[in-house]
Short mmCIF file of C-alpha atoms and ligand atoms in Angstrom, two decimals:
data_model
loop_
_atom_site.label_atom_id
_atom_site.label_comp_id
_atom_site.label_asym_id
_atom_site.label_seq_id
_atom_site.Cartn_x
_atom_site.Cartn_y
_atom_site.Cartn_z
CA UNK A 1 -3.94 8.87 95.47
CA UNK A 2 -1.41 11.14 97.10
CA UNK A 3 0.52 13.08 94.52
CA UNK A 4 4.24 13.21 95.14
CA UNK A 5 5.67 16.75 95.07
CA UNK A 6 7.19 18.17 91.90
CA UNK A 7 10.87 19.14 91.77
CA UNK A 8 10.18 22.69 90.69
CA UNK A 9 13.20 24.23 92.40
CA UNK A 10 15.69 22.29 90.25
CA UNK A 11 14.22 23.58 87.00
CA UNK A 12 15.70 27.09 86.83
CA UNK A 13 19.23 25.82 87.65
CA UNK A 14 18.94 23.18 84.92
CA UNK A 15 17.66 25.79 82.48
CA UNK A 16 20.72 27.95 83.21
CA UNK A 17 22.94 25.07 82.07
CA UNK A 18 21.02 24.94 78.79
CA UNK A 19 21.32 28.71 78.43
CA UNK A 20 25.10 28.47 78.80
CA UNK A 21 25.23 25.75 76.15
CA UNK A 22 23.18 28.01 73.87
CA UNK A 23 25.55 30.93 74.49
CA UNK A 24 22.96 33.07 76.29
CA UNK A 25 23.38 34.88 79.59
CA UNK A 26 19.65 35.57 79.71
CA UNK A 27 16.45 33.97 78.46
CA UNK A 28 13.12 35.74 78.12
CA UNK A 29 10.47 33.06 78.58
CA UNK A 30 7.18 34.03 76.92
CA UNK A 31 5.53 30.61 76.59
CA UNK A 32 2.96 30.46 79.38
CA UNK A 33 3.33 26.70 79.73
CA UNK A 34 7.10 27.11 80.07
CA UNK A 35 6.54 29.82 82.69
CA UNK A 36 4.22 27.48 84.56
CA UNK A 37 6.78 24.69 84.43
CA UNK A 38 9.58 26.90 85.71
CA UNK A 39 7.72 28.84 88.40
CA UNK A 40 4.32 27.27 89.11
CA UNK A 41 2.58 30.44 87.91
CA UNK A 42 -0.57 29.54 85.96
CA UNK A 43 -1.99 32.95 85.03
CA UNK A 44 -2.91 33.94 81.49
CA UNK A 45 -0.35 36.73 81.01
CA UNK A 46 3.28 36.85 82.12
CA UNK A 47 6.90 37.08 81.06
CA UNK A 48 9.87 35.56 82.84
CA UNK A 49 13.44 36.81 82.45
CA UNK A 50 16.03 34.32 83.63
CA UNK A 51 19.64 35.45 84.01
CA UNK A 52 22.49 33.54 85.56
CA UNK A 53 21.94 34.46 89.19
CA UNK A 54 18.41 35.70 89.29
CA UNK A 55 15.02 35.81 87.62
CA UNK A 56 12.06 38.18 87.31
CA UNK A 57 8.42 37.34 86.64
CA UNK A 58 6.23 40.16 85.33
CA UNK A 59 2.47 40.06 85.15
CA UNK A 60 -0.46 42.41 85.62
CA UNK A 61 -2.56 43.44 88.60
CA UNK A 62 -5.05 40.61 88.24
CA UNK A 63 -2.37 38.17 89.35
CA UNK A 64 -0.65 40.08 92.16
CA UNK A 65 -1.74 37.64 94.88
CA UNK A 66 -1.74 34.52 92.75
CA UNK A 67 1.82 35.07 91.51
CA UNK A 68 3.18 35.39 95.04
CA UNK A 69 1.22 32.37 96.23
CA UNK A 70 2.13 30.08 93.33
CA UNK A 71 5.84 30.90 93.26
CA UNK A 72 5.91 30.45 97.03
CA UNK A 73 4.16 27.09 96.80
CA UNK A 74 6.64 25.93 94.15
CA UNK A 75 9.56 27.13 96.27
CA UNK A 76 10.81 29.30 93.41
CA UNK A 77 12.63 32.52 94.20
CA UNK A 78 12.09 35.24 91.64
CA UNK A 79 11.44 38.95 91.73
CA UNK A 80 7.77 39.58 90.95
CA UNK A 81 6.97 42.80 89.11
CA UNK A 82 3.33 43.82 88.63
CA UNK A 83 2.40 46.43 86.05
CA UNK A 84 0.93 47.43 82.72
CA UNK A 85 2.60 45.87 79.66
CA UNK A 86 4.92 48.84 79.01
CA UNK A 87 5.93 48.98 82.65
CA UNK A 88 6.64 45.26 82.64
CA UNK A 89 8.97 45.65 79.66
CA UNK A 90 10.80 48.54 81.35
CA UNK A 91 11.21 46.50 84.53
CA UNK A 92 12.54 43.54 82.55
CA UNK A 93 15.01 45.77 80.75
CA UNK A 94 16.31 47.30 83.98
CA UNK A 95 16.56 43.87 85.59
CA UNK A 96 18.42 42.44 82.57
CA UNK A 97 21.01 45.23 82.56
CA UNK A 98 21.48 45.04 86.31
CA UNK A 99 22.00 41.27 86.29
CA UNK A 100 24.45 41.28 83.40
CA UNK A 101 22.28 40.00 80.56
CA UNK A 102 24.10 40.99 77.37
CA UNK A 103 23.05 38.19 75.05
CA UNK A 104 19.43 37.31 75.69
CA UNK A 105 17.54 34.47 74.06
CA UNK A 106 13.94 34.84 72.93
CA UNK A 107 11.69 31.82 72.51
CA UNK A 108 11.32 31.88 68.73
CA UNK A 109 8.15 29.77 68.78
CA UNK A 110 6.41 31.77 71.49
CA UNK A 111 6.84 35.46 70.79
CA UNK A 112 4.98 37.72 68.41
CA UNK A 113 6.68 39.85 65.81
CA UNK A 114 5.23 42.93 67.51
CA UNK A 115 6.62 41.95 70.91
CA UNK A 116 10.04 41.27 69.45
CA UNK A 117 10.14 44.67 67.73
CA UNK A 118 9.13 46.36 70.95
CA UNK A 119 11.81 44.49 72.95
CA UNK A 120 14.46 45.55 70.45
CA UNK A 121 13.73 49.13 71.45
CA UNK A 122 13.37 48.58 75.19
CA UNK A 123 16.47 46.36 75.37
CA UNK A 124 18.62 48.53 73.08
CA UNK A 125 22.25 47.48 73.48
CA UNK A 126 21.33 43.94 74.50
CA UNK A 127 21.82 41.34 71.79
CA UNK A 128 18.60 39.38 71.22
CA UNK A 129 18.95 35.92 69.70
CA UNK A 130 16.44 33.26 68.68
CA UNK A 131 16.33 30.08 70.74
CA UNK A 132 14.16 26.99 70.35
CA UNK A 133 13.27 24.26 72.78
CA UNK A 134 15.47 25.23 75.75
CA UNK A 135 12.70 24.80 78.33
CA UNK A 136 10.86 22.19 76.25
CA UNK A 137 13.94 19.96 76.33
CA UNK A 138 13.74 19.95 80.15
CA UNK A 139 10.01 19.23 80.08
CA UNK A 140 10.54 16.05 78.04
CA UNK A 141 11.60 14.17 81.17
CA UNK A 142 8.92 14.13 83.87
CA UNK A 143 9.74 14.02 87.56
CA UNK A 144 7.76 11.77 89.89
CA UNK A 145 5.31 14.51 90.81
CA UNK A 146 4.56 15.20 87.16
CA UNK A 147 4.10 11.49 86.42
CA UNK A 148 1.67 11.24 89.35
CA UNK A 149 -0.43 14.11 88.02
CA UNK A 150 -0.63 12.59 84.53
CA UNK A 151 -1.50 9.21 86.02
CA UNK A 152 -4.19 10.73 88.24
CA UNK A 153 -5.67 12.42 85.17
CA UNK A 154 -5.62 9.10 83.31
CA UNK A 155 -7.32 7.32 86.22
CA UNK A 156 -10.10 9.91 86.22
CA UNK A 157 -10.58 9.49 82.46
CA UNK A 158 -10.74 5.69 82.77
CA UNK A 159 -13.38 5.92 85.50
CA UNK A 160 -15.39 8.53 83.58
CA UNK A 161 -15.59 6.33 80.49
CA UNK A 162 -16.61 3.34 82.58
CA UNK A 163 -19.36 5.49 84.10
CA UNK A 164 -20.86 6.74 80.83
CA UNK A 165 -20.15 3.96 78.27
CA UNK A 166 -23.59 2.46 78.88
CA UNK A 167 -25.19 5.51 77.27
CA UNK A 168 -24.02 4.29 73.84
CA UNK A 169 -26.30 1.25 73.98
CA UNK A 170 -29.19 3.62 74.61
CA UNK A 171 -28.51 5.45 71.36
CA UNK A 172 -27.28 8.74 72.75
CA UNK A 173 -25.79 11.35 70.44
CA UNK A 174 -22.08 12.00 70.03
CA UNK A 175 -22.52 15.34 71.80
CA UNK A 176 -24.45 13.74 74.69
CA UNK A 177 -21.63 11.30 75.28
CA UNK A 178 -18.94 13.99 75.08
CA UNK A 179 -20.78 16.17 77.58
CA UNK A 180 -21.33 13.24 79.94
CA UNK A 181 -17.62 12.35 79.79
CA UNK A 182 -16.54 15.93 80.46
CA UNK A 183 -18.97 16.21 83.37
CA UNK A 184 -17.93 12.86 84.85
CA UNK A 185 -14.27 13.89 84.74
CA UNK A 186 -15.03 17.18 86.49
CA UNK A 187 -17.11 15.44 89.11
CA UNK A 188 -14.24 13.06 89.77
CA UNK A 189 -11.86 15.89 90.50
CA UNK A 190 -10.42 16.93 87.13
CA UNK A 191 -9.89 20.66 86.61
CA UNK A 192 -11.33 20.13 83.15
CA UNK A 193 -10.92 18.19 79.96
CA UNK A 194 -7.39 17.88 78.57
CA UNK A 195 -8.68 19.10 75.17
CA UNK A 196 -11.99 19.23 73.33
CA UNK A 197 -13.42 15.72 73.68
CA UNK A 198 -13.84 13.82 70.41
CA UNK A 199 -16.76 11.41 69.96
CA UNK A 200 -17.14 10.32 66.32
CA UNK A 201 -19.56 7.58 65.32
CA UNK A 202 -19.99 5.73 62.05
CA UNK A 203 -18.75 7.73 59.03
CA UNK A 204 -17.71 10.62 61.30
CA UNK A 205 -15.05 8.29 62.70
CA UNK A 206 -13.17 8.63 59.41
CA UNK A 207 -12.30 12.21 60.40
CA UNK A 208 -9.52 11.89 63.00
CA UNK A 209 -10.46 15.14 64.76
CA UNK A 210 -14.21 15.20 64.24
CA UNK A 211 -16.29 17.37 66.55
CA UNK A 212 -19.19 15.69 68.34
CA UNK A 213 -22.54 16.28 66.64
CA UNK A 214 -26.17 15.72 67.59
CA UNK A 215 -26.21 12.60 65.44
CA UNK A 216 -27.43 9.56 67.43
CA UNK A 217 -25.08 6.58 67.65
CA UNK A 218 -26.76 3.77 65.70
CA UNK A 219 -26.57 -0.01 66.22
CA UNK A 220 -23.55 -1.54 64.49
CA UNK A 221 -21.60 1.74 64.42
CA UNK A 222 -18.08 2.06 65.72
CA UNK A 223 -17.44 5.11 67.88
CA UNK A 224 -14.03 6.78 68.24
CA UNK A 225 -13.76 8.38 71.69
CA UNK A 226 -10.63 10.50 72.26
CA UNK A 227 -10.42 12.46 75.49
CA UNK A 228 -8.47 13.17 78.62
CA UNK A 229 -8.52 14.94 81.96
CA UNK A 230 -6.39 17.68 83.51
CA UNK A 231 -5.11 17.41 87.08
CA UNK A 232 -3.05 20.24 88.59
CA UNK A 233 -2.15 21.43 85.09
CA UNK A 234 -1.11 18.03 83.71
CA UNK A 235 -3.05 16.14 81.06
CA UNK A 236 -3.90 12.60 80.00
CA UNK A 237 -4.84 11.39 76.53
CA UNK A 238 -6.66 8.19 75.59
CA UNK A 239 -8.65 6.93 72.61
CA UNK A 240 -10.91 3.95 72.60
CA UNK A 241 -13.04 2.72 69.70
CA UNK A 242 -16.15 0.80 70.71
CA UNK A 243 -19.10 -0.60 68.81
CA UNK A 244 -22.79 -0.44 69.60
CA UNK A 245 -23.47 -4.17 69.21
CA UNK A 246 -21.96 -6.24 66.40
CA UNK A 247 -20.05 -4.05 63.94
CA UNK A 248 -21.73 -3.31 60.61
CA UNK A 249 -19.86 -3.52 57.36
CA UNK A 250 -17.45 -6.09 56.00
CA UNK A 251 -14.23 -4.35 57.08
CA UNK A 252 -15.08 -3.00 60.52
CA UNK A 253 -13.86 -5.88 62.61
CA UNK A 254 -10.68 -6.31 60.58
CA UNK A 255 -9.94 -2.58 60.89
CA UNK A 256 -10.24 -2.89 64.63
CA UNK A 257 -7.98 -5.93 64.84
CA UNK A 258 -5.31 -4.36 62.65
CA UNK A 259 -5.25 -1.12 64.68
CA UNK A 260 -5.21 -3.08 67.94
CA UNK A 261 -2.20 -5.10 66.74
CA UNK A 262 -0.51 -1.94 65.46
CA UNK A 263 -0.98 -0.16 68.76
CA UNK A 264 0.34 -3.15 70.70
CA UNK A 265 3.41 -3.27 68.44
CA UNK A 266 4.07 0.42 69.09
CA UNK A 267 3.71 0.10 72.86
CA UNK A 268 5.96 -2.99 72.84
CA UNK A 269 8.65 -1.04 70.99
CA UNK A 270 8.82 1.89 73.43
CA UNK A 271 12.01 1.96 75.49
CA UNK A 272 14.64 4.53 76.42
CA UNK A 273 17.29 5.16 73.79
CA UNK A 274 15.00 4.25 70.89
CA UNK A 275 14.42 6.81 68.18
CA UNK A 276 10.79 7.88 68.39
CA UNK A 277 10.51 7.37 64.63
CA UNK A 278 10.99 3.65 65.23
CA UNK A 279 7.84 3.50 67.36
CA UNK A 280 6.01 5.11 64.46
CA UNK A 281 7.56 2.51 62.16
CA UNK A 282 6.46 -0.36 64.40
CA UNK A 283 2.84 0.84 64.29
CA UNK A 284 2.90 1.76 60.63
CA UNK A 285 4.31 -1.54 59.37
CA UNK A 286 1.38 -3.50 60.84
CA UNK A 287 -1.12 -1.21 59.14
CA UNK A 288 0.84 -1.21 55.86
CA UNK A 289 0.93 -5.00 55.80
CA UNK A 290 -2.86 -4.98 56.07
CA UNK A 291 -2.99 -2.76 52.97
CA UNK A 292 -4.05 0.43 54.73
CA UNK A 293 -0.82 2.44 54.64
CA UNK A 294 -2.63 5.41 53.08
CA UNK A 295 -5.44 5.23 55.66
CA UNK A 296 -3.12 5.95 58.63
CA UNK A 297 -3.08 9.68 58.04
CA UNK A 298 -1.30 11.07 61.10
CA UNK A 299 1.79 10.56 63.25
CA UNK A 300 1.80 7.82 65.87
CA UNK A 301 1.92 10.02 68.95
CA UNK A 302 3.27 12.91 70.94
CA UNK A 303 4.58 13.88 74.34
CA UNK A 304 1.98 14.81 76.97
CA UNK A 305 2.37 17.03 80.01
CA UNK A 306 1.36 20.62 80.71
CA UNK A 307 0.55 20.81 76.99
CA UNK A 308 -1.51 18.12 75.32
CA UNK A 309 1.02 18.06 72.47
CA UNK A 310 4.64 18.54 73.50
CA UNK A 311 8.05 17.01 72.89
CA UNK A 312 9.00 14.36 71.99
CA UNK A 313 7.16 13.89 68.70
CA UNK A 314 6.44 10.26 67.79
CA UNK A 315 6.29 10.36 64.00
CA UNK A 316 8.15 9.11 60.94
CA UNK A 317 10.04 12.41 60.65
CA UNK A 318 10.79 12.89 64.37
CA UNK A 319 14.45 13.43 65.25
CA UNK A 320 13.70 12.78 68.94
CA UNK A 321 15.02 9.88 70.99
CA UNK A 322 12.93 8.44 73.82
CA UNK A 323 14.27 8.98 77.33
CA UNK A 324 13.36 7.32 80.59
CA UNK A 325 10.53 9.22 82.31
CA UNK A 326 9.26 10.77 79.09
CA UNK A 327 5.49 10.49 78.69
CA UNK A 328 4.20 9.84 75.17
CA UNK A 329 1.11 8.58 73.41
CA UNK A 330 0.88 5.67 70.99
CA UNK A 331 -2.20 6.17 68.82
CA UNK A 332 -2.30 4.59 65.38
CA UNK A 333 -5.53 4.70 63.39
CA UNK A 334 -7.17 3.63 60.16
CA UNK A 335 -9.66 5.98 58.51
CA UNK A 336 -11.80 5.01 55.53
CA UNK A 337 -13.78 8.00 54.21
CA UNK A 338 -17.50 7.26 54.00
CA UNK A 339 -17.13 4.14 56.15
CA UNK A 340 -15.60 4.98 59.48
CA UNK A 341 -12.46 4.93 61.53
CA UNK A 342 -10.64 3.20 64.32
CA UNK A 343 -8.04 4.73 66.62
CA UNK A 344 -6.64 3.25 69.82
CA UNK A 345 -4.43 5.38 72.05
CA UNK A 346 -2.64 5.01 75.33
CA UNK A 347 -0.52 7.45 77.28
CA UNK A 348 2.63 5.64 78.44
CA UNK A 349 5.50 6.49 80.77
CA UNK A 350 8.89 5.39 79.43
CA UNK A 351 10.55 3.18 82.08
CA UNK A 352 14.07 1.73 82.34
CA UNK A 353 13.00 -1.47 80.56
CA UNK A 354 10.16 -0.33 78.32
CA UNK A 355 7.04 1.54 79.23
CA UNK A 356 4.01 1.53 81.49
CA UNK A 357 0.56 2.57 80.26
CA UNK A 358 -1.29 4.94 82.57
CA UNK A 359 -4.51 4.77 80.52
CA UNK A 360 -5.93 1.37 81.35
CA UNK A 361 -9.51 1.24 80.11
CA UNK A 362 -10.13 -2.16 78.43
CA UNK A 363 -9.74 -2.48 74.66
CA UNK A 364 -12.83 -4.54 73.85
CA UNK A 365 -14.52 -3.52 70.64
CA UNK A 366 -18.03 -4.61 71.52
CA UNK A 367 -19.72 -3.05 74.47
CA UNK A 368 -21.01 -5.54 76.97
ZN1 ZN B 1 -6.02 11.58 72.03
ZN1 ZN B 2 -3.05 12.08 71.43
#
């Protein structure tokens, strides 16, 4: 599929509006994912100072060429300053004073105590204030290019699972299946996995974030498979639970049916303007009615984008409201220690009327 371009050039102007609302005439962006979102730069070390008319990206010598190329490709105009960490701070300070930054926001969730102390010295005379979520609030709504990248990642993940699911019938181990999935996604064009792939069979399935082991998947066991791909920096996230043959144990099939109904109720609830907590409530009430309220031990979902977990949160305590073009997961689960677990997860794009799932692998419990 051809990926539509991203609207990177509108991001800094929109951020400046948020800065004004927050009473800042400068923002020092230290979250690397926020820097990537704003500028296209994907290196592992950088800072970005944004003032009202201008911006400066600082990084080190490893990224001299890459920084110029990526900002150019994104169409973002910023001064690029290459140097050692101390030199970068000095350059940022000079730039801030020159461009009139007197009240500068720091990203409270993305700066170390040591860095803040050091900036207080370098930026003496500039008022530093804590900010939260200024860039993240922009990232909650995905442009068409971002949606295409997430959807392409989801397509790759669907195809990878279809390619390797047959291994389960052969009694492969959890780790074998995880490796095969990761490899299949790479071969199909993913930059990598969206996060560490989870394959949890039988009793391991009761641990929502189990790591794959060398344990073979036995007949009658349910297997929780939670994974995703990354395409051009954007991630997908999907969980399927499948069974090697007929499920063992008296509760297995009922667990699956309850979680399936819960997940469908959550997806059906998603629409713009709805409080995200209500999606959680829609999923949770189905599981509670089945008597497993205490076995659904995590929130219903999360936003997905450059980060695998980003705003908005989809949980009982979330204060977020869903917006059109947000991308979130719906992933209820039931976990019974010693027995096993079931989780079913889709990544969905919020549309004007409801939502559209981009993860489309079938939800059949028993492998054909
Ligand atoms: Zn997941
Ligand atoms: Zn997830």
